[in-house]
Structure formats: structure tokens, C-alpha cells
Short mmCIF file of C-alpha atoms in Angstrom, two decimals:
data_model
loop_
_atom_site.label_atom_id
_atom_site.label_comp_id
_atom_site.label_asym_id
_atom_site.label_seq_id
_atom_site.Cartn_x
_atom_site.Cartn_y
_atom_site.Cartn_z
CA UNK A 1 -38.70 -60.21 -78.29
CA UNK A 2 -36.76 -57.98 -75.59
CA UNK A 3 -39.24 -56.24 -73.81
CA UNK A 4 -36.69 -54.29 -71.95
CA UNK A 5 -36.31 -51.97 -75.05
CA UNK A 6 -40.01 -51.10 -75.61
CA UNK A 7 -40.74 -48.09 -75.73
CA UNK A 8 -44.63 -46.31 -75.36
CA UNK A 9 -45.16 -42.75 -77.73
CA UNK A 10 -47.96 -41.04 -76.68
CA UNK A 11 -49.37 -38.22 -78.77
CA UNK A 12 -50.59 -35.54 -77.22
CA UNK A 13 -49.88 -32.52 -79.42
CA UNK A 14 -53.59 -31.82 -80.41
CA UNK A 15 -55.12 -28.95 -79.50
CA UNK A 16 -58.52 -30.43 -78.88
CA UNK A 17 -60.87 -27.55 -80.50
CA UNK A 18 -63.68 -30.04 -81.26
CA UNK A 19 -64.14 -30.81 -77.64
CA UNK A 20 -64.72 -27.07 -76.82
CA UNK A 21 -62.40 -26.69 -73.21
CA UNK A 22 -60.59 -23.58 -72.67
CA UNK A 23 -57.59 -25.76 -72.70
CA UNK A 24 -56.99 -29.06 -74.82
CA UNK A 25 -58.72 -32.32 -73.36
CA UNK A 26 -55.37 -34.09 -72.67
CA UNK A 27 -54.50 -31.61 -69.86
CA UNK A 28 -58.74 -31.75 -68.35
CA UNK A 29 -59.33 -33.46 -65.47
CA UNK A 30 -60.08 -37.14 -65.14
CA UNK A 31 -61.47 -38.22 -61.68
CA UNK A 32 -58.39 -36.03 -60.01
CA UNK A 33 -55.77 -36.38 -62.26
CA UNK A 34 -55.21 -34.91 -66.00
CA UNK A 35 -56.14 -37.27 -68.71
CA UNK A 36 -52.63 -37.43 -69.88
CA UNK A 37 -50.93 -37.97 -66.53
CA UNK A 38 -53.88 -41.10 -66.11
CA UNK A 39 -52.43 -42.27 -69.77
CA UNK A 40 -48.81 -41.85 -68.94
CA UNK A 41 -49.52 -43.83 -65.48
CA UNK A 42 -50.91 -46.76 -67.34
CA UNK A 43 -47.77 -47.37 -69.75
CA UNK A 44 -45.35 -46.50 -67.01
CA UNK A 45 -46.82 -48.84 -64.15
CA UNK A 46 -46.53 -51.80 -67.39
CA UNK A 47 -43.70 -54.37 -66.51
CA UNK A 48 -42.82 -55.05 -70.56
CA UNK A 49 -42.70 -51.18 -71.42
CA UNK A 50 -39.33 -49.67 -70.07
CA UNK A 51 -40.07 -45.65 -70.99
CA UNK A 52 -42.47 -43.61 -71.92
CA UNK A 53 -42.01 -40.34 -74.24
CA UNK A 54 -44.41 -37.70 -75.12
CA UNK A 55 -45.13 -35.60 -77.95
CA UNK A 56 -46.81 -32.27 -77.28
CA UNK A 57 -47.63 -28.82 -78.48
CA UNK A 58 -45.01 -26.94 -77.32
CA UNK A 59 -47.42 -23.72 -76.63
CA UNK A 60 -48.76 -25.82 -73.55
CA UNK A 61 -45.89 -26.37 -72.36
CA UNK A 62 -46.67 -24.87 -68.47
CA UNK A 63 -50.18 -27.48 -68.82
CA UNK A 64 -47.84 -30.30 -69.55
CA UNK A 65 -45.46 -29.92 -67.00
CA UNK A 66 -48.20 -29.44 -64.58
CA UNK A 67 -49.33 -32.47 -65.72
CA UNK A 68 -46.64 -34.80 -65.21
CA UNK A 69 -45.16 -33.32 -62.37
CA UNK A 70 -43.33 -35.89 -60.29
CA UNK A 71 -42.86 -38.05 -62.91
CA UNK A 72 -39.59 -38.79 -64.06
CA UNK A 73 -39.87 -38.10 -68.18
CA UNK A 74 -37.81 -37.96 -70.71
CA UNK A 75 -37.60 -34.45 -72.41
CA UNK A 76 -41.26 -33.48 -74.66
CA UNK A 77 -40.78 -34.18 -78.68
CA UNK A 78 -42.58 -30.82 -80.26
CA UNK A 79 -45.17 -32.20 -82.78
CA UNK A 80 -46.03 -31.31 -85.78
CA UNK A 81 -48.93 -29.47 -87.91
CA UNK A 82 -50.65 -33.01 -88.20
CA UNK A 83 -50.69 -35.96 -86.13
CA UNK A 84 -49.10 -38.15 -88.64
CA UNK A 85 -46.33 -35.13 -88.56
CA UNK A 86 -46.00 -35.37 -84.90
CA UNK A 87 -45.68 -39.40 -84.81
CA UNK A 88 -42.71 -38.82 -87.18
CA UNK A 89 -41.31 -36.25 -84.80
CA UNK A 90 -41.43 -38.46 -81.97
CA UNK A 91 -40.51 -41.46 -83.68
CA UNK A 92 -37.37 -39.35 -85.21
CA UNK A 93 -36.69 -38.42 -81.27
CA UNK A 94 -36.42 -42.29 -80.59
CA UNK A 95 -33.69 -43.23 -83.43
CA UNK A 96 -30.41 -42.72 -80.79
CA UNK A 97 -31.82 -44.94 -78.38
CA UNK A 98 -33.56 -47.32 -81.13
CA UNK A 99 -35.82 -49.32 -78.96
CA UNK A 100 -36.69 -53.13 -80.73
CA UNK A 101 -40.31 -51.72 -79.80
CA UNK A 102 -42.47 -49.01 -80.18
CA UNK A 103 -46.15 -48.49 -79.08
CA UNK A 104 -47.73 -45.33 -80.41
CA UNK A 105 -51.01 -44.22 -78.17
CA UNK A 106 -53.23 -41.67 -78.37
CA UNK A 107 -53.15 -39.42 -75.09
CA UNK A 108 -57.19 -39.01 -74.87
CA UNK A 109 -57.27 -43.01 -74.66
CA UNK A 110 -56.62 -42.90 -70.52
CA UNK A 111 -58.91 -46.05 -69.90
CA UNK A 112 -56.05 -48.68 -71.80
CA UNK A 113 -55.67 -51.47 -69.83
CA UNK A 114 -52.60 -53.59 -68.80
CA UNK A 115 -54.02 -56.82 -70.87
CA UNK A 116 -54.11 -54.65 -73.93
CA UNK A 117 -50.82 -53.24 -73.90
CA UNK A 118 -49.28 -56.92 -73.16
CA UNK A 119 -51.66 -58.42 -76.33
CA UNK A 120 -49.95 -56.15 -78.52
CA UNK A 121 -46.77 -56.59 -77.11
CA UNK A 122 -47.09 -59.89 -77.82
CA UNK A 123 -48.18 -59.86 -81.29
CA UNK A 124 -45.01 -58.23 -81.79
CA UNK A 125 -43.42 -61.48 -81.75
CA UNK A 126 -44.70 -62.67 -84.81
CA UNK A 127 -45.54 -59.88 -86.57
CA UNK A 128 -44.01 -56.46 -87.68
CA UNK A 129 -46.83 -54.54 -86.66
CA UNK A 130 -50.00 -54.86 -84.92
CA UNK A 131 -52.86 -52.73 -83.01
CA UNK A 132 -55.76 -52.93 -80.98
CA UNK A 133 -59.04 -53.18 -82.42
CA UNK A 134 -62.62 -53.57 -81.68
CA UNK A 135 -64.72 -56.22 -83.70
CA UNK A 136 -67.83 -53.99 -85.46
CA UNK A 137 -71.03 -54.88 -83.76
CA UNK A 138 -73.68 -52.40 -85.02
CA UNK A 139 -75.19 -52.54 -88.21
CA UNK A 140 -73.75 -49.92 -91.22
CA UNK A 141 -75.50 -48.23 -92.98
CA UNK A 142 -74.54 -45.78 -95.86
CA UNK A 143 -75.75 -42.34 -96.17
CA UNK A 144 -76.60 -40.96 -99.64
CA UNK A 145 -74.91 -37.72 -98.43
CA UNK A 146 -78.28 -35.69 -98.04
CA UNK A 147 -78.34 -32.77 -95.35
CA UNK A 148 -79.33 -34.16 -91.55
CA UNK A 149 -77.98 -37.59 -92.66
CA UNK A 150 -80.41 -38.09 -95.62
CA UNK A 151 -81.47 -41.29 -96.83
CA UNK A 152 -80.05 -44.50 -96.28
CA UNK A 153 -78.48 -45.81 -99.53
CA UNK A 154 -77.32 -49.47 -98.20
CA UNK A 155 -76.42 -51.93 -95.95
CA UNK A 156 -72.76 -52.45 -95.43
CA UNK A 157 -71.73 -55.92 -94.54
CA UNK A 158 -69.60 -55.56 -91.29
CA UNK A 159 -67.97 -59.01 -91.68
CA UNK A 160 -64.50 -58.20 -90.99
CA UNK A 161 -64.92 -55.11 -90.01
CA UNK A 162 -62.92 -53.71 -86.75
CA UNK A 163 -62.59 -50.33 -85.36
CA UNK A 164 -58.91 -49.48 -84.76
CA UNK A 165 -57.89 -48.33 -81.75
CA UNK A 166 -54.55 -47.56 -80.15
CA UNK A 167 -51.33 -48.57 -78.83
CA UNK A 168 -50.51 -49.60 -82.86
CA UNK A 169 -47.20 -51.18 -81.68
CA UNK A 170 -44.48 -51.50 -84.64
CA UNK A 171 -40.86 -53.04 -84.74
CA UNK A 172 -38.94 -49.93 -84.48
CA UNK A 173 -36.74 -49.87 -87.57
CA UNK A 174 -39.95 -50.43 -89.79
CA UNK A 175 -42.70 -47.76 -88.41
CA UNK A 176 -39.51 -45.09 -88.69
CA UNK A 177 -38.62 -46.23 -92.02
CA UNK A 178 -42.17 -46.26 -93.27
CA UNK A 179 -43.18 -42.86 -91.77
CA UNK A 180 -40.44 -41.18 -93.29
CA UNK A 181 -41.45 -42.78 -96.63
CA UNK A 182 -44.96 -41.32 -96.33
CA UNK A 183 -44.04 -37.61 -94.97
CA UNK A 184 -46.60 -35.35 -96.32
CA UNK A 185 -49.55 -37.96 -97.09
CA UNK A 186 -52.64 -37.98 -94.83
CA UNK A 187 -53.08 -41.40 -94.05
CA UNK A 188 -55.63 -41.57 -90.77
CA UNK A 189 -53.56 -43.61 -88.31
CA UNK A 190 -49.67 -45.50 -88.04
CA UNK A 191 -51.94 -48.84 -89.15
CA UNK A 192 -51.95 -47.40 -92.68
CA UNK A 193 -48.66 -45.90 -92.95
CA UNK A 194 -47.36 -49.51 -92.05
CA UNK A 195 -49.96 -50.92 -94.89
CA UNK A 196 -48.75 -48.92 -97.22
CA UNK A 197 -45.21 -50.11 -96.76
CA UNK A 198 -46.00 -53.41 -97.00
CA UNK A 199 -46.10 -54.50 -93.27
CA UNK A 200 -48.50 -57.19 -91.97
CA UNK A 201 -50.39 -55.33 -89.32
CA UNK A 202 -52.02 -58.15 -86.66
CA UNK A 203 -55.31 -57.33 -85.42
CA UNK A 204 -55.35 -57.60 -81.35
CA UNK A 205 -58.57 -57.69 -79.94
CA UNK A 206 -59.21 -54.66 -77.28
CA UNK A 207 -61.91 -53.19 -75.48
CA UNK A 208 -65.11 -51.25 -75.31
CA UNK A 209 -63.57 -49.10 -72.17
CA UNK A 210 -60.27 -48.33 -74.64
CA UNK A 211 -62.14 -45.11 -75.99
CA UNK A 212 -61.16 -42.10 -76.94
CA UNK A 213 -62.13 -38.82 -74.98
CA UNK A 214 -63.35 -36.65 -77.72
CA UNK A 215 -66.60 -34.73 -76.65
CA UNK A 216 -67.48 -33.52 -72.76
CA UNK A 217 -70.12 -36.59 -72.68
CA UNK A 218 -67.21 -39.35 -73.60
CA UNK A 219 -64.68 -37.47 -70.29
CA UNK A 220 -68.24 -37.86 -68.07
CA UNK A 221 -68.23 -41.77 -69.26
CA UNK A 222 -64.76 -42.17 -68.45
CA UNK A 223 -64.84 -40.56 -64.87
CA UNK A 224 -67.60 -43.21 -64.69
CA UNK A 225 -65.73 -45.94 -65.32
CA UNK A 226 -63.10 -45.09 -63.38
CA UNK A 227 -65.64 -45.03 -60.47
CA UNK A 228 -66.81 -48.34 -60.91
CA UNK A 229 -63.46 -49.49 -61.18
CA UNK A 230 -62.70 -48.62 -57.93
CA UNK A 231 -65.36 -50.49 -55.68
CA UNK A 232 -63.19 -50.89 -52.98
CA UNK A 233 -64.15 -48.17 -50.96
CA UNK A 234 -62.20 -47.61 -47.55
CA UNK A 235 -62.13 -45.10 -44.72
CA UNK A 236 -58.99 -44.05 -42.64
CA UNK A 237 -58.69 -42.15 -39.54
CA UNK A 238 -55.23 -40.17 -37.87
CA UNK A 239 -54.85 -38.24 -34.88
CA UNK A 240 -51.76 -36.27 -33.76
CA UNK A 241 -50.71 -33.71 -30.83
CA UNK A 242 -47.66 -31.51 -30.86
CA UNK A 243 -46.75 -29.11 -27.85
CA UNK A 244 -46.03 -25.68 -28.10
CA UNK A 245 -42.41 -24.42 -27.68
CA UNK A 246 -40.60 -20.81 -28.41
CA UNK A 247 -41.23 -19.49 -31.77
CA UNK A 248 -43.05 -16.89 -33.94
CA UNK A 249 -45.45 -19.26 -35.81
CA UNK A 250 -47.05 -22.49 -36.09
CA UNK A 251 -47.28 -24.97 -39.83
CA UNK A 252 -51.19 -26.05 -39.82
CA UNK A 253 -52.09 -27.96 -43.28
CA UNK A 254 -49.16 -26.78 -45.09
CA UNK A 255 -49.95 -22.89 -44.32
CA UNK A 256 -47.52 -21.01 -42.20
CA UNK A 257 -49.41 -18.92 -39.92
CA UNK A 258 -48.32 -16.14 -37.22
CA UNK A 259 -48.00 -16.90 -33.50
CA UNK A 260 -46.70 -16.14 -30.46
CA UNK A 261 -45.18 -19.72 -30.33
CA UNK A 262 -44.21 -22.71 -32.52
CA UNK A 263 -45.11 -26.17 -32.41
CA UNK A 264 -42.42 -29.08 -31.04
CA UNK A 265 -41.53 -31.92 -33.42
CA UNK A 266 -39.19 -33.89 -35.37
CA UNK A 267 -40.23 -32.11 -38.68
CA UNK A 268 -42.38 -28.83 -39.00
CA UNK A 269 -45.16 -30.20 -36.55
CA UNK A 270 -47.87 -29.45 -39.18
CA UNK A 271 -50.32 -31.69 -36.87
CA UNK A 272 -52.87 -31.08 -39.53
CA UNK A 273 -50.98 -33.03 -42.37
CA UNK A 274 -49.75 -35.45 -40.39
CA UNK A 275 -53.01 -36.55 -39.03
CA UNK A 276 -54.28 -36.82 -42.46
CA UNK A 277 -50.94 -39.10 -43.72
CA UNK A 278 -51.66 -41.30 -40.30
CA UNK A 279 -55.76 -41.18 -42.19
CA UNK A 280 -54.51 -41.99 -45.89
CA UNK A 281 -52.19 -44.97 -44.58
CA UNK A 282 -54.67 -46.33 -42.20
CA UNK A 283 -57.27 -46.32 -45.42
CA UNK A 284 -54.19 -48.65 -47.07
CA UNK A 285 -53.70 -50.41 -43.95
CA UNK A 286 -49.92 -49.35 -44.64
CA UNK A 287 -48.93 -48.62 -40.79
CA UNK A 288 -48.13 -45.03 -39.65
CA UNK A 289 -46.31 -42.04 -40.26
CA UNK A 290 -43.58 -43.21 -38.00
CA UNK A 291 -43.10 -46.55 -39.53
CA UNK A 292 -41.98 -44.56 -43.02
CA UNK A 293 -40.58 -41.68 -41.74
CA UNK A 294 -39.24 -42.56 -37.96
CA UNK A 295 -38.66 -39.45 -35.98
CA UNK A 296 -34.79 -40.61 -35.17
CA UNK A 297 -33.67 -40.62 -38.98
CA UNK A 298 -32.37 -37.12 -38.90
CA UNK A 299 -32.95 -36.79 -42.33
CA UNK A 300 -36.68 -35.61 -41.47
CA UNK A 301 -35.37 -33.27 -39.04
CA UNK A 302 -37.40 -29.51 -39.51
CA UNK A 303 -38.77 -31.32 -42.97
CA UNK A 304 -42.11 -30.08 -44.80
CA UNK A 305 -44.76 -32.37 -43.41
CA UNK A 306 -45.76 -32.24 -47.51
CA UNK A 307 -43.30 -34.69 -48.35
CA UNK A 308 -44.97 -37.10 -46.03
CA UNK A 309 -48.57 -36.69 -47.17
CA UNK A 310 -47.39 -36.93 -50.98
CA UNK A 311 -45.36 -40.10 -50.36
CA UNK A 312 -49.34 -41.41 -48.76
CA UNK A 313 -50.99 -40.04 -52.04
CA UNK A 314 -48.58 -41.96 -53.98
CA UNK A 315 -48.70 -45.34 -52.43
CA UNK A 316 -52.79 -44.69 -53.15
CA UNK A 317 -51.74 -44.36 -56.78
CA UNK A 318 -49.31 -47.03 -57.07
CA UNK A 319 -51.70 -49.29 -55.51
CA UNK A 320 -54.29 -47.69 -58.84
CA UNK A 321 -56.38 -46.04 -56.45
CA UNK A 322 -57.43 -42.05 -55.87
CA UNK A 323 -58.38 -40.27 -53.03
CA UNK A 324 -61.67 -39.52 -52.67
CA UNK A 325 -62.37 -36.74 -50.33
CA UNK A 326 -60.24 -35.49 -47.25
CA UNK A 327 -61.51 -33.80 -43.80
CA UNK A 328 -59.27 -32.63 -41.02
CA UNK A 329 -60.57 -30.99 -37.81
CA UNK A 330 -57.80 -28.82 -35.70
CA UNK A 331 -58.26 -28.74 -32.11
CA UNK A 332 -56.88 -25.91 -30.01
CA UNK A 333 -57.54 -22.52 -28.83
CA UNK A 334 -55.56 -19.85 -30.29
CA UNK A 335 -54.14 -19.42 -32.90
CA UNK A 336 -57.54 -18.55 -34.95
CA UNK A 337 -57.79 -20.78 -37.94
CA UNK A 338 -60.95 -19.16 -39.67
CA UNK A 339 -58.74 -16.63 -41.26
CA UNK A 340 -56.49 -19.15 -42.91
CA UNK A 341 -58.96 -21.83 -43.61
CA UNK A 342 -59.51 -21.44 -47.37
CA UNK A 343 -55.04 -20.91 -47.96
CA UNK A 344 -55.42 -24.37 -45.43
CA UNK A 345 -58.07 -26.37 -47.79
CA UNK A 346 -56.02 -25.22 -51.17
CA UNK A 347 -52.76 -26.09 -49.70
CA UNK A 348 -54.12 -29.70 -49.16
CA UNK A 349 -55.77 -29.97 -52.40
CA UNK A 350 -52.34 -28.63 -54.22
CA UNK A 351 -50.37 -32.07 -52.12
CA UNK A 352 -52.81 -34.57 -52.96
CA UNK A 353 -53.44 -33.33 -56.45
CA UNK A 354 -57.24 -33.16 -56.11
CA UNK A 355 -60.20 -30.80 -56.23
CA UNK A 356 -60.60 -27.88 -53.74
CA UNK A 357 -64.23 -29.41 -53.35
CA UNK A 358 -63.17 -32.42 -52.00
CA UNK A 359 -61.18 -31.09 -49.36
CA UNK A 360 -62.11 -29.77 -46.04
CA UNK A 361 -60.36 -28.24 -43.47
CA UNK A 362 -62.16 -26.80 -40.34
CA UNK A 363 -61.12 -26.00 -36.28
CA UNK A 364 -63.00 -26.35 -32.98
CA UNK A 365 -61.85 -25.67 -29.45
CA UNK A 366 -62.40 -27.87 -26.23
CA UNK A 367 -64.17 -25.31 -24.24
CA UNK A 368 -60.57 -24.33 -22.11
CA UNK A 369 -60.90 -27.68 -21.17
CA UNK A 370 -58.34 -30.34 -21.58
CA UNK A 371 -53.88 -29.54 -22.79
CA UNK A 372 -55.62 -27.76 -26.16
CA UNK A 373 -57.90 -25.86 -23.76
CA UNK A 374 -55.10 -24.48 -21.81
CA UNK A 375 -53.05 -23.50 -24.76
CA UNK A 376 -50.38 -26.31 -24.03
CA UNK A 377 -50.65 -27.53 -27.72
CA UNK A 378 -52.08 -28.40 -30.82
CA UNK A 379 -54.44 -31.29 -31.97
CA UNK A 380 -55.75 -32.32 -34.99
CA UNK A 381 -57.67 -35.53 -36.19
CA UNK A 382 -58.66 -36.45 -39.81
CA UNK A 383 -60.60 -38.49 -41.92
CA UNK A 384 -59.53 -40.14 -45.39
CA UNK A 385 -62.28 -41.51 -48.20
CA UNK A 386 -59.75 -43.87 -50.66
CA UNK A 387 -61.37 -45.77 -53.34
CA UNK A 388 -59.20 -48.84 -54.85
CA UNK A 389 -59.44 -51.21 -57.54
CA UNK A 390 -61.84 -54.09 -56.36
#
């Protein structure tokens, strides 16, 4: 099969009422990123997946836009009244591009691994449909339907039984036709739609970690699984200095602070963000800010230093890691940082896409000693803790 024509269709149109949160579960935070974004990234990183399309509930478009900010994705597809309707809408939206293969995946399964995606795609080389699944290991009991579970009415033979997961993969023309023919029916998953159409469905062994986030306990379990996978914990440090020049404000940690002078530098001379960028790059052993953004390059003249920090954060994400904690210390006699510290903390958290309670910004003086004590400039030092796959 031509892997370049394999599209992942992420189904994210549910309202998550069973979860009981203030927003649908696919938009909740999972270790610093929305559940949906983690799901999307798993497919975007896979070399055999050429594109990702998402099906959403238009009522939550703002949440969707925030979750996928910075990603180059096609316009999302509006979902329907049921999951089956939503998938059919998504498939219809792909009809114009007519991919060879489509992988249909639940947005609430953010821990999908590359090997399982690979295996489902490989199975489509010999079968028109394939689904990731896990063999049933527990003994199964049939209840009598009584209150509070009732009584055991019998034991079910578990041999040959599997628990269906996603992705469920299909040759595109066949599953589109099958879904259109099954419109209005209440089938439990896309494999059932394929079965109804007479399409043989291959079982692809998957992993227990590819569970669906349905309850708050599931979200906690997913966060623990992510942490355990990121066992390579690194710490990087950064330091930066800029002298004062004529002006009326300084930019510190992304916040404009009124002052009688400005900081002199090729970009906006934000010492806080420069030091933090170097700290993250240091944790990655990826050089320094000057090697990524040379001061001799005119395109960075007057640039917002948030660009530099975002770049460092994207390098962490590209390595499959996340930034666990950052700490910035600004060293100066003036201006006073205290009144702006909360805004600085919030801005750094926003740039890095991480919770505010994992960002520290503070300030100190040198008791009027040295160049900062003489009011000639401002210095900053930063420490970043990064977690990478072990």
C-alpha cells in the first residue's frame, strides 16, 4: 500500500458528559498538553501517516483552536448526532482527496504508540479492514441483571474474545461505502460497520496502555503512564546579560515594563526569555540561542523573544518529551520586578504551554555591587527541567 496516502481521522466530537468535567475530556490537560493534541501528535509524527483530519463538535471550536494552536492542520469537520454520524461526516470530507487508507481513532486514546499504528497499516496490505485490539485476559461472568450487579448467571468462555481499540484502519473506498450504507443504524464501532458490509477485519494485537480516557481516574492513569515513559530527566541552565540604552521600557519574561531606559540587543533583549531558552537548549544538549538565532542575521532584529523560547519548546516536543519545570531569576536594581512577576509567570507559562504552577519567576539584586548594582544593565539566570523518553 502507498503509505503516502494514509490519513488519520481523529474523532473528537463527543461532549464527554460521563466524565463530568467543565469541558469535553479531549480538551482537558494531560501532562501539560490537551488530550486531543497528544493524540494528534502521535499520528503527525508517524512517517506512514500523510495527514491528520479532526472531527469536532462546532460548539467547542474555541477549545479546538486552542488545543491545536501552531499545528498545520486542515479545517476540522463538523460531527453529527452520534459517533457513527461523525465518522461518516469525516469520511465524506476526505472523499475529495480520496486516500488509499484511513485510520479512524478516538481522540480520547492519547497513548497510542507508533508500533500499533504501523501494525494496523501493515495489515491493510492484505485485508480491507483491521483493528487494534487486546485479547481478553480476565474471567468473564454473565450477571442475572439484578440490582447492584445481581448474581452470577454463568461463566463466559473467553477464548477468542478481544477488546476492540482504535485505530481501526480501512481501505478508504470500502469503508466510505459501508458507512453510507449503514447510516441510521446504531453500530458500536467502525469495525462493526465493516463487518456488516461483509469486509473481513484483521485483528492487530495492541497494548493495554492504549486505553480510552473515560473517567478522571483514567486521566490520572494516563498522566502516570506518560511520566513513567519519560524517564530521562535532565536539567539545563542559562545566563544572559544586556546593557541599558536610551528608551522608555524594558521587556522581561515577555512583559513590557515601563522604565527610564531600554535594554540594548539585536532582538527585544529580553534577558529572562534568553536565559530560559538557553536553559532548555542546554538540557537537550542542542547548542545555545546564538546557534539557532544568530545575532548577525537581520531577520531577528527587534524580534519577540517568545519566538526563541517557543522554538526551544518545540525541540523538546519533537524529541517526544516535555518541560517539567522552569525557574528564572532576574538580577537588577531597577526596575522593580515584583509588581509584574505574576504577569511574567503567566506569560512564560503561555509561551511554553505548561501550567502556571510549574513556572517560577523571581528577582534579586547584587546589593549595588557590579554592573547590575551600578545600574548599567540587567542579568538573568534560568534553570529548566526536561523529561525525555528513556
